[in-house]
CSV table of C-alpha atoms in Angstrom, one decimal:
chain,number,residue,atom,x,y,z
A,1,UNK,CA,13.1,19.3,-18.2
A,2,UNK,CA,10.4,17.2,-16.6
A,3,UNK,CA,9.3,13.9,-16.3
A,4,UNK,CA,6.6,11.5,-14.9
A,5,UNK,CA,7.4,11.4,-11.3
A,6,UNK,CA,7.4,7.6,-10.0
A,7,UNK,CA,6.2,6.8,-6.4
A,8,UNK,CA,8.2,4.0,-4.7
A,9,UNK,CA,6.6,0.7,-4.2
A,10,UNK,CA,4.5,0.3,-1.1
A,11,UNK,CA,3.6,-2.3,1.0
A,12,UNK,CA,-0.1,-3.6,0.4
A,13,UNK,CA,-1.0,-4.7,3.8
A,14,UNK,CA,0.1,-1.7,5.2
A,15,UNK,CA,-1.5,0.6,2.5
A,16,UNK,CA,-5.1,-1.2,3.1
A,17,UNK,CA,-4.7,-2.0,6.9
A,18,UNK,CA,-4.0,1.6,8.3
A,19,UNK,CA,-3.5,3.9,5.2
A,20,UNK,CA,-0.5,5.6,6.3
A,21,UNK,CA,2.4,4.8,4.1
A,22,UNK,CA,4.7,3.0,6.9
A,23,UNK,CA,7.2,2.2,3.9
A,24,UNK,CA,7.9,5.6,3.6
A,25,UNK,CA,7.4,7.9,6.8
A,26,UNK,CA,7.9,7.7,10.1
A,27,UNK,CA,5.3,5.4,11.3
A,28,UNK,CA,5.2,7.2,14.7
A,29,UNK,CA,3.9,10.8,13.2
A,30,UNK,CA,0.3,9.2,12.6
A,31,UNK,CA,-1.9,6.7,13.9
A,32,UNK,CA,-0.8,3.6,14.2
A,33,UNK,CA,-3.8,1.0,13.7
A,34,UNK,CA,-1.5,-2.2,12.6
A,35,UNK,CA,-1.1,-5.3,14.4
A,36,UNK,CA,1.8,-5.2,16.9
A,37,UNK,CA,2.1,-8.4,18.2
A,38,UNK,CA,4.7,-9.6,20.4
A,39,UNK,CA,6.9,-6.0,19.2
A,40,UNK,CA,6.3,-4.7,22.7
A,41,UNK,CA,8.7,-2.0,22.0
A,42,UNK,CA,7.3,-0.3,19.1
A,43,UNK,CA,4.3,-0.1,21.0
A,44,UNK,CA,6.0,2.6,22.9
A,45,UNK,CA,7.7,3.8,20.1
A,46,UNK,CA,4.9,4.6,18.2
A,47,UNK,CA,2.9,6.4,21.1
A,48,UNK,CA,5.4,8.6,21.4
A,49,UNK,CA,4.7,12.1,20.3
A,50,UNK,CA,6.7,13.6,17.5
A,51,UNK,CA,7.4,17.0,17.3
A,52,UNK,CA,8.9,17.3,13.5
A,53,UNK,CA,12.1,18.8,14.9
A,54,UNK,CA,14.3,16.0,12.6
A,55,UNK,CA,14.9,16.0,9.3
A,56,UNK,CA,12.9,12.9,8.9
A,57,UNK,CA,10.0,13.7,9.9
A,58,UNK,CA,9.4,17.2,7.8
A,59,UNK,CA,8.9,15.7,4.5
A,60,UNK,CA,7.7,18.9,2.7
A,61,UNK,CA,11.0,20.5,4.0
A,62,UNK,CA,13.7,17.2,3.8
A,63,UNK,CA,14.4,14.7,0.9
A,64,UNK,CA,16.9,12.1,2.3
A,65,UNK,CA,19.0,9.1,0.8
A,66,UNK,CA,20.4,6.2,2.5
A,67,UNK,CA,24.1,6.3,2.2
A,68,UNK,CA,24.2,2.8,0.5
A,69,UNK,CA,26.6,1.2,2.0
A,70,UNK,CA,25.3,2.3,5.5
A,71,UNK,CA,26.2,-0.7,7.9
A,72,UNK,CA,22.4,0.2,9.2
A,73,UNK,CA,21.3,-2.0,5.8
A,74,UNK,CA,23.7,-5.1,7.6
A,75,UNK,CA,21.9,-4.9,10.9
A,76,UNK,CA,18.6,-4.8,10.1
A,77,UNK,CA,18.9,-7.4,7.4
A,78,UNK,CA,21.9,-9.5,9.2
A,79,UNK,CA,19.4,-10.9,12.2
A,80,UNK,CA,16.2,-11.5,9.6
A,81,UNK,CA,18.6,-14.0,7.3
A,82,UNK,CA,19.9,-15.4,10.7
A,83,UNK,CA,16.4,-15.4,12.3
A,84,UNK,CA,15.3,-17.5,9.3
A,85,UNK,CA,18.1,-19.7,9.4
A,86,UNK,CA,17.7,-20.5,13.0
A,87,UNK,CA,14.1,-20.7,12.3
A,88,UNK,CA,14.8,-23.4,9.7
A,89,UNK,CA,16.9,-25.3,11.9
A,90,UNK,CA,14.6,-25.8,14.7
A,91,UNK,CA,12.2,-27.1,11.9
A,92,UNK,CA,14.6,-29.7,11.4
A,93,UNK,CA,15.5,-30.5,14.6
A,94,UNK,CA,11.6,-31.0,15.5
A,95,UNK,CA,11.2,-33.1,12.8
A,96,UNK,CA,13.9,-35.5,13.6
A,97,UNK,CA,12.3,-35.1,16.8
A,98,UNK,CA,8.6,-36.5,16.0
A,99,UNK,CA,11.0,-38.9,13.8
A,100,UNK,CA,12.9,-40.4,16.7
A,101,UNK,CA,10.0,-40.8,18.9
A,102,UNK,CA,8.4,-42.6,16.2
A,103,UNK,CA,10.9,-45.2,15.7
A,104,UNK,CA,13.3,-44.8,18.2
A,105,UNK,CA,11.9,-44.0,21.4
A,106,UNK,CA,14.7,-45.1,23.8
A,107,UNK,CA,17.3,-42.4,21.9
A,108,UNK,CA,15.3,-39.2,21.2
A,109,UNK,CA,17.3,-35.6,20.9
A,110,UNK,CA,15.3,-32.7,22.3
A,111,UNK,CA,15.2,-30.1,20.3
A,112,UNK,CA,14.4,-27.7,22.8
A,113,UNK,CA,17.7,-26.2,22.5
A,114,UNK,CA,17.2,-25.0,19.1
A,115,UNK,CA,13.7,-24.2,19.4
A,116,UNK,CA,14.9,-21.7,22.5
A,117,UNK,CA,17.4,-20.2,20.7
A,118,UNK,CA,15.6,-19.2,17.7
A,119,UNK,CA,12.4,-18.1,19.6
A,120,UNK,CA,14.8,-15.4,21.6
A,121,UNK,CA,16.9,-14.6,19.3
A,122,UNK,CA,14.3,-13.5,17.2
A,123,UNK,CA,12.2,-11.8,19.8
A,124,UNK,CA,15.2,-10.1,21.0
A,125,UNK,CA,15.6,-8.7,17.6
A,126,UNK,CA,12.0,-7.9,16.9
A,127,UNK,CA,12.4,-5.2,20.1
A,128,UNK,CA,16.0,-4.7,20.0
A,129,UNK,CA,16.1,-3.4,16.3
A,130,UNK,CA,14.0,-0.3,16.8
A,131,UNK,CA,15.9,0.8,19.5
A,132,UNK,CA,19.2,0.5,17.7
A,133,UNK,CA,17.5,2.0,14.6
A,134,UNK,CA,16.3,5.0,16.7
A,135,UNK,CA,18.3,5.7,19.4
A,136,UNK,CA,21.6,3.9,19.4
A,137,UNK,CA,23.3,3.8,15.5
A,138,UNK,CA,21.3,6.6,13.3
A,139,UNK,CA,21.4,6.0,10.0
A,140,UNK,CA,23.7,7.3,7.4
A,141,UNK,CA,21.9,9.7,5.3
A,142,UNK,CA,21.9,12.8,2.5
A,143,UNK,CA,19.3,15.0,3.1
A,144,UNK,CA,18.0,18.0,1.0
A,145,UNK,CA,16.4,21.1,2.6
A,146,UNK,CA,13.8,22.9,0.5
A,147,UNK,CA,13.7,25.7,2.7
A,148,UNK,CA,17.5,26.2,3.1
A,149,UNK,CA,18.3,25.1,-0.3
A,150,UNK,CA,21.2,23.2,1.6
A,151,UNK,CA,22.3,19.4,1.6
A,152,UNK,CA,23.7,17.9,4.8
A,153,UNK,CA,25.9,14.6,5.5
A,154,UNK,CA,25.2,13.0,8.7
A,155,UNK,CA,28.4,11.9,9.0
A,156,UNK,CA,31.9,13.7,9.7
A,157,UNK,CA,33.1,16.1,6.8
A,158,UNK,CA,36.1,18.3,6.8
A,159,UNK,CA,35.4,22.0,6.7
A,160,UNK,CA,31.4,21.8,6.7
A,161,UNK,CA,29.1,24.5,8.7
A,162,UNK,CA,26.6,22.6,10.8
A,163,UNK,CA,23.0,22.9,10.2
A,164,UNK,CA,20.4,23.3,13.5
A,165,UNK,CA,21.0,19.4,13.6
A,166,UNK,CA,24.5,19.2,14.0
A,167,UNK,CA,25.2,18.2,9.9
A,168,UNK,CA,27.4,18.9,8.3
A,169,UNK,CA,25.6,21.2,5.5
A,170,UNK,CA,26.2,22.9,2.3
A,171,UNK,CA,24.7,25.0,-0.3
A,172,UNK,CA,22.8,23.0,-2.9
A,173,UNK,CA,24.7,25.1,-6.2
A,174,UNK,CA,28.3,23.4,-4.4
A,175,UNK,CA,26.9,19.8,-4.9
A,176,UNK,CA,27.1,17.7,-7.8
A,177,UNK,CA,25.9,14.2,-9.0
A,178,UNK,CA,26.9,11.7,-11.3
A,179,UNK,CA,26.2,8.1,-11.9
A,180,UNK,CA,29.0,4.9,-12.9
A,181,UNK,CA,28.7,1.2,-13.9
A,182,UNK,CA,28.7,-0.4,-10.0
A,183,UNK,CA,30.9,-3.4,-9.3
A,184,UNK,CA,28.1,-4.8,-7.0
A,185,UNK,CA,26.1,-6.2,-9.3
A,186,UNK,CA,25.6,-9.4,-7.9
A,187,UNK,CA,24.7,-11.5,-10.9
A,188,UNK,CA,22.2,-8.7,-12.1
A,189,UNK,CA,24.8,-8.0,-14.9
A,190,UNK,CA,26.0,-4.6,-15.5
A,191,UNK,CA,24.4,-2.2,-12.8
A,192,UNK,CA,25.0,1.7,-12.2
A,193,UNK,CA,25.2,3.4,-9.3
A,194,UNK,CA,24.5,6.9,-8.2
A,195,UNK,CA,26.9,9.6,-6.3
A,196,UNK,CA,26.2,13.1,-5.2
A,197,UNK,CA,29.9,15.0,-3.9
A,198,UNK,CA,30.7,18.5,-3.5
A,199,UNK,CA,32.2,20.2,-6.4
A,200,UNK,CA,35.6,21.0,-4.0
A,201,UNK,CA,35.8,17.6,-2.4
A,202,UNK,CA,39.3,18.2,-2.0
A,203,UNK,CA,38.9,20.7,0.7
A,204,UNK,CA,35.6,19.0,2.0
A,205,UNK,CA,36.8,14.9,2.2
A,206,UNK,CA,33.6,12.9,3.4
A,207,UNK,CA,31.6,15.1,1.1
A,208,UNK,CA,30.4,12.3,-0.7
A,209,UNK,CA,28.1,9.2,-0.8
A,210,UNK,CA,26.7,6.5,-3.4
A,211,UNK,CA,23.0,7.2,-3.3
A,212,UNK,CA,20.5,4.2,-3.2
A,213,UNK,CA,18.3,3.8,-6.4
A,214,UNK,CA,16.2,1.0,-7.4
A,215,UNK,CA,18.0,-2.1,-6.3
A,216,UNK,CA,20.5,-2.8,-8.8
A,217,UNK,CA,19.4,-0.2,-11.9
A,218,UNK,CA,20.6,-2.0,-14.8
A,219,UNK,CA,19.3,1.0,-16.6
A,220,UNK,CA,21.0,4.3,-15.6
A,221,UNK,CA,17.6,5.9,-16.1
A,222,UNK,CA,17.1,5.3,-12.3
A,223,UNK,CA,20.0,7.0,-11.6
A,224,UNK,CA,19.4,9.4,-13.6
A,225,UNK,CA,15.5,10.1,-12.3
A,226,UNK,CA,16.7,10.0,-8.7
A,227,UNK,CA,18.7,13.4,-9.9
A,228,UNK,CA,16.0,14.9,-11.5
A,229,UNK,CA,13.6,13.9,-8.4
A,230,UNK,CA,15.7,16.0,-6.2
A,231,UNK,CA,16.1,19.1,-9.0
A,232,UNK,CA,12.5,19.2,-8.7
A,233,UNK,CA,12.0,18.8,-5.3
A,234,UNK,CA,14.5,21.8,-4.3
A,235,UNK,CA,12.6,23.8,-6.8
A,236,UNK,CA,11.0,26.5,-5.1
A,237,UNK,CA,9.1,28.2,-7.5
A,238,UNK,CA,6.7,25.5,-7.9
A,239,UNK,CA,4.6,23.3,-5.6
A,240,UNK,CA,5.8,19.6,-4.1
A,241,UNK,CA,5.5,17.1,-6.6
A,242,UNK,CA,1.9,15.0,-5.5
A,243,UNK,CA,2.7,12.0,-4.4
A,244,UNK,CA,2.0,9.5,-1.8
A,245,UNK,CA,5.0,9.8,1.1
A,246,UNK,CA,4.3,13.8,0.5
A,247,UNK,CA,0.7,13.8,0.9
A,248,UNK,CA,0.6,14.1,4.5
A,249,UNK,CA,2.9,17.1,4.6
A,250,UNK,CA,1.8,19.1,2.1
A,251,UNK,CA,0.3,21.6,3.7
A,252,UNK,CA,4.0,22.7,5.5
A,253,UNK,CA,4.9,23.9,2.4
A,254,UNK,CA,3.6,27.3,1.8
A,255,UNK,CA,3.6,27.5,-2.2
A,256,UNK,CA,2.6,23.7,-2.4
A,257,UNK,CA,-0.2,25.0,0.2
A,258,UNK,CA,-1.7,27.7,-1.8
A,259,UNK,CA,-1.6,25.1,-5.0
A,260,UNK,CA,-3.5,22.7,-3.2
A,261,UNK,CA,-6.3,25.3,-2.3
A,262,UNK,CA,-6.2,27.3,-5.6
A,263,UNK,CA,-6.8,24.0,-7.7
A,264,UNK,CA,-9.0,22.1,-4.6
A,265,UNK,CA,-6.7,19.3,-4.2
A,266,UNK,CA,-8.4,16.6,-2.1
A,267,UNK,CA,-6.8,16.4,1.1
A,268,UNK,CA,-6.4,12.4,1.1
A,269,UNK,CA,-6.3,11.3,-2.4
A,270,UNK,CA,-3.7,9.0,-2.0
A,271,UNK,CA,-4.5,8.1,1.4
A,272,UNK,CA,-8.2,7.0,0.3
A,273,UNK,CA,-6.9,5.3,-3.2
A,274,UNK,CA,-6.4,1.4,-3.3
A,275,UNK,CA,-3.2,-0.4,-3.3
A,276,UNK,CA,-4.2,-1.9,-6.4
A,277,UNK,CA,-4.6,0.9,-8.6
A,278,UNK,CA,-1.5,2.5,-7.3
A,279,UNK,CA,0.6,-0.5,-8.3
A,280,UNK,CA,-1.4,-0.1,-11.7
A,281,UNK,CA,-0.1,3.6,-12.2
A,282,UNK,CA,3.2,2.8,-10.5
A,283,UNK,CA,3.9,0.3,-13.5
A,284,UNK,CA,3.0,2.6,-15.7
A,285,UNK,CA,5.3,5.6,-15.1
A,286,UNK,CA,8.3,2.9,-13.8
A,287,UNK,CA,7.4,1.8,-17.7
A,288,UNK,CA,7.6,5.8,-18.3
A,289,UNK,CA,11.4,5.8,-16.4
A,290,UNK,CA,12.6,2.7,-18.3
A,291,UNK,CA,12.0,4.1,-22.0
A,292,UNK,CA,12.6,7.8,-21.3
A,293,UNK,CA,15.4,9.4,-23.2
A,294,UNK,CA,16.7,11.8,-21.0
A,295,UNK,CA,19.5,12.9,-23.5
A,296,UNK,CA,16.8,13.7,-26.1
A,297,UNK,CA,14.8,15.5,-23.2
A,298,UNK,CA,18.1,17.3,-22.6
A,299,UNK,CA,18.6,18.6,-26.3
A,300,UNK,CA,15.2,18.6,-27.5
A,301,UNK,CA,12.7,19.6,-24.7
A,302,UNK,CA,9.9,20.5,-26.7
A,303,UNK,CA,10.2,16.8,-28.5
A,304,UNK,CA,11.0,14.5,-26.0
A,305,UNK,CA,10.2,16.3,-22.4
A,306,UNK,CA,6.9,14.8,-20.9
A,307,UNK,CA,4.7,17.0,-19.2
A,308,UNK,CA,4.5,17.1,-15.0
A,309,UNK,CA,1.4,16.0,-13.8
A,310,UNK,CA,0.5,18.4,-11.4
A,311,UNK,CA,-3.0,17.3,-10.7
A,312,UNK,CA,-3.5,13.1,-9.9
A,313,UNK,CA,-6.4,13.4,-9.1
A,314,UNK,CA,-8.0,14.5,-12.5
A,315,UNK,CA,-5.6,12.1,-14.1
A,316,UNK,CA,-6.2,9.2,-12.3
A,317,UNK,CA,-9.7,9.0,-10.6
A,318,UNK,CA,-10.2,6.7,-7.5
A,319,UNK,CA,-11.5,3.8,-9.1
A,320,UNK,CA,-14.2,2.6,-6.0
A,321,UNK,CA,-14.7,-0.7,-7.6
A,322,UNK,CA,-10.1,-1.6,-6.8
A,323,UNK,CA,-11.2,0.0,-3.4
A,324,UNK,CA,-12.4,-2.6,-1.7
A,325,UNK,CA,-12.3,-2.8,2.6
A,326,UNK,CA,-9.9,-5.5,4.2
A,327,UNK,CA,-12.5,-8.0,5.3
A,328,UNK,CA,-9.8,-10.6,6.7
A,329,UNK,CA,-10.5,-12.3,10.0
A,330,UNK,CA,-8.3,-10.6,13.1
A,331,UNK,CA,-7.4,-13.6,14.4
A,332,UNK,CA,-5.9,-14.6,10.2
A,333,UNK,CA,-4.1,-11.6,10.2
A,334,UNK,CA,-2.4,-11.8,14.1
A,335,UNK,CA,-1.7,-15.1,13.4
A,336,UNK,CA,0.3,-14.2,10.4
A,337,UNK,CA,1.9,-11.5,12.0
A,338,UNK,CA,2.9,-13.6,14.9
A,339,UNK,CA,4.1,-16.5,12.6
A,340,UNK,CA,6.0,-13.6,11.1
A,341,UNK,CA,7.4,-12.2,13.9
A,342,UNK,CA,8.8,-15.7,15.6
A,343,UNK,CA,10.0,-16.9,12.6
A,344,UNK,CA,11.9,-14.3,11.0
A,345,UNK,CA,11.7,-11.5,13.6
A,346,UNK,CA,10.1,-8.5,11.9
């Protein structure tokens, strides 16, 4: 069975300030021609060379998960909703402020205690977070290998083989998935989350991990595509599926290599496209996802299976007149990202 393949969303400004997919890679493996602002950290962090030794930063070779309940998700977006809050206070306490010197001169509160506070705490945060992303608390991940046809845990599991990374690793034919109604919904109604586990768990505890889907999939079809995403991507009898977050590593991958020059595959296609008209395709095969009967496609291929798209670019023509050049100010956008960065610290 095979379905439309759905690219994740991507971030606009990013996508049409430096075309290289920051949502989805490692920003570091490619030039990095966004505003840094007062980050000073990843301004070292991003000059640094990579060497594609880690699983992250192969994508033709590794397809990895968040483990959705990874504390990772709590620190980075713990100090943004404090940063905020903070934020919002010193608003307030200026305002009373301006307030009290108004009308009561002899019995103003400085707010400079506030205002101090929220400016270093979200500083501190905008340059501590990268190194404790990178280099002090890892996150908790699945990953696939293409070229191994393995799946490791990043975490402890009990009678695992390690992989060149220290993983624990397995074969992919021992691992299974399944998807369950979640308890998390969070006033989104009934939800479904998805697991991958190894067939034997009982001799291989830690073996297992909710996968993270769309944010709360009310449909199970999400679940469900997730699955199929990573059937097709351990697949080695045909090429990488072409999309975005791929794009720049295609040419790793020796079968999606030889596609690519058999059926002269533009080297950037993605890369050059607009952000608009890839959130106009994106809502179209999310549409696809939605309304897809994945137990008819199961029965009944030849009625209900769609056809891969194998070739984007014959499909879905860079339209020039979406593609139009970011002709903001500088000064607009650093003061945005500044704003950004001392109000909310990212």
């Amino acid at each position: 069975m095979s379905i439309s393949y759905r690219f994740a969303k991507m971030n606009a400004r990013a996508i049409e300030a430096s075309q290289n997919f920051k949502q989805y890679i490692e920003s570091h493996l490619f030039e990095y021609k966004g505003i840094m602002g007062l980050s000073f950290v990843n301004m070292i962090i991003f000059r640094q060379k990579s060497s594609n030794s880690t699983y992250r930063e192969n994508r033709a070779r590794y397809l990895p998960f968040q483990k959705a309940n990874d504390a990772m998700l709590a620190l980075t977006l713990g100090p943004i909703l404090m940063g905020a809050v903070l934020t919002f206070i010193s608003i307030i306490a200026l305002m009373v402020w301006v307030y009290e010197s108004i009308y009561y001169p002899n019995n103003v509160a400085s707010p400079l205690f506030f205002v101090c506070l929220s400016l270093g705490f979200n500083l501190f945060f905008l340059n501590f977070g990268p190194i404790l992303a990178r280099y002090i608390l890892p996150r908790r991940e699945v990953y696939f290998d293409r070229i191994n046809q393995t799946v490791s845990f990043t975490w402890s599991v009990d009678n695992a083989q390690k992989n060149e990374h220290g993983h624990a690793t397995f074969p992919f034919s021992e691992i299974e998935a399944f998807y369950a109604k979640a308890n998390h919904s969070q006033g989104h109604g009934v939800t479904h989350a998805m697991y991958v586990a190894h067939k034997d768990y009982s001799n291989h505890a830690g073996a297992f991990s909710e996968i993270r889907v769309k944010d709360n999939p009310q449909n199970p079809n999400y679940c469900r595509y997730t699955w199929e995403r990573v059937v097709r991507f351990m697949d080695l009898s045909k090429p990488l599926v072409d999309s975005p977050e791929i794009e720049p590593f295609r040419h790793l991958d020796s079968v999606t290599r030889d596609f690519d020059k058999r059926n002269n595959r533009p080297e950037k296609y993605w890369r050059l496209m607009s952000y608009k008209q890839m959130q106009q395709i994106e809502e179209k095969l999310d549409n696809d996802i939605y309304r897809f009967n994945f137990d008819g496609a199961i029965t009944n291929p030849k009625r209900w299976a769609n056809e891969e798209i194998t070739k984007p670019w014959e499909k879905w023509p860079i339209d020039e007149s979406l593609n139009q050049p970011d002709t903001t100010p500088y000064w607009k956008r650093l003061t945005k990202t500044l704003l950004r960065q001392i109000a909310v610290g990212v």
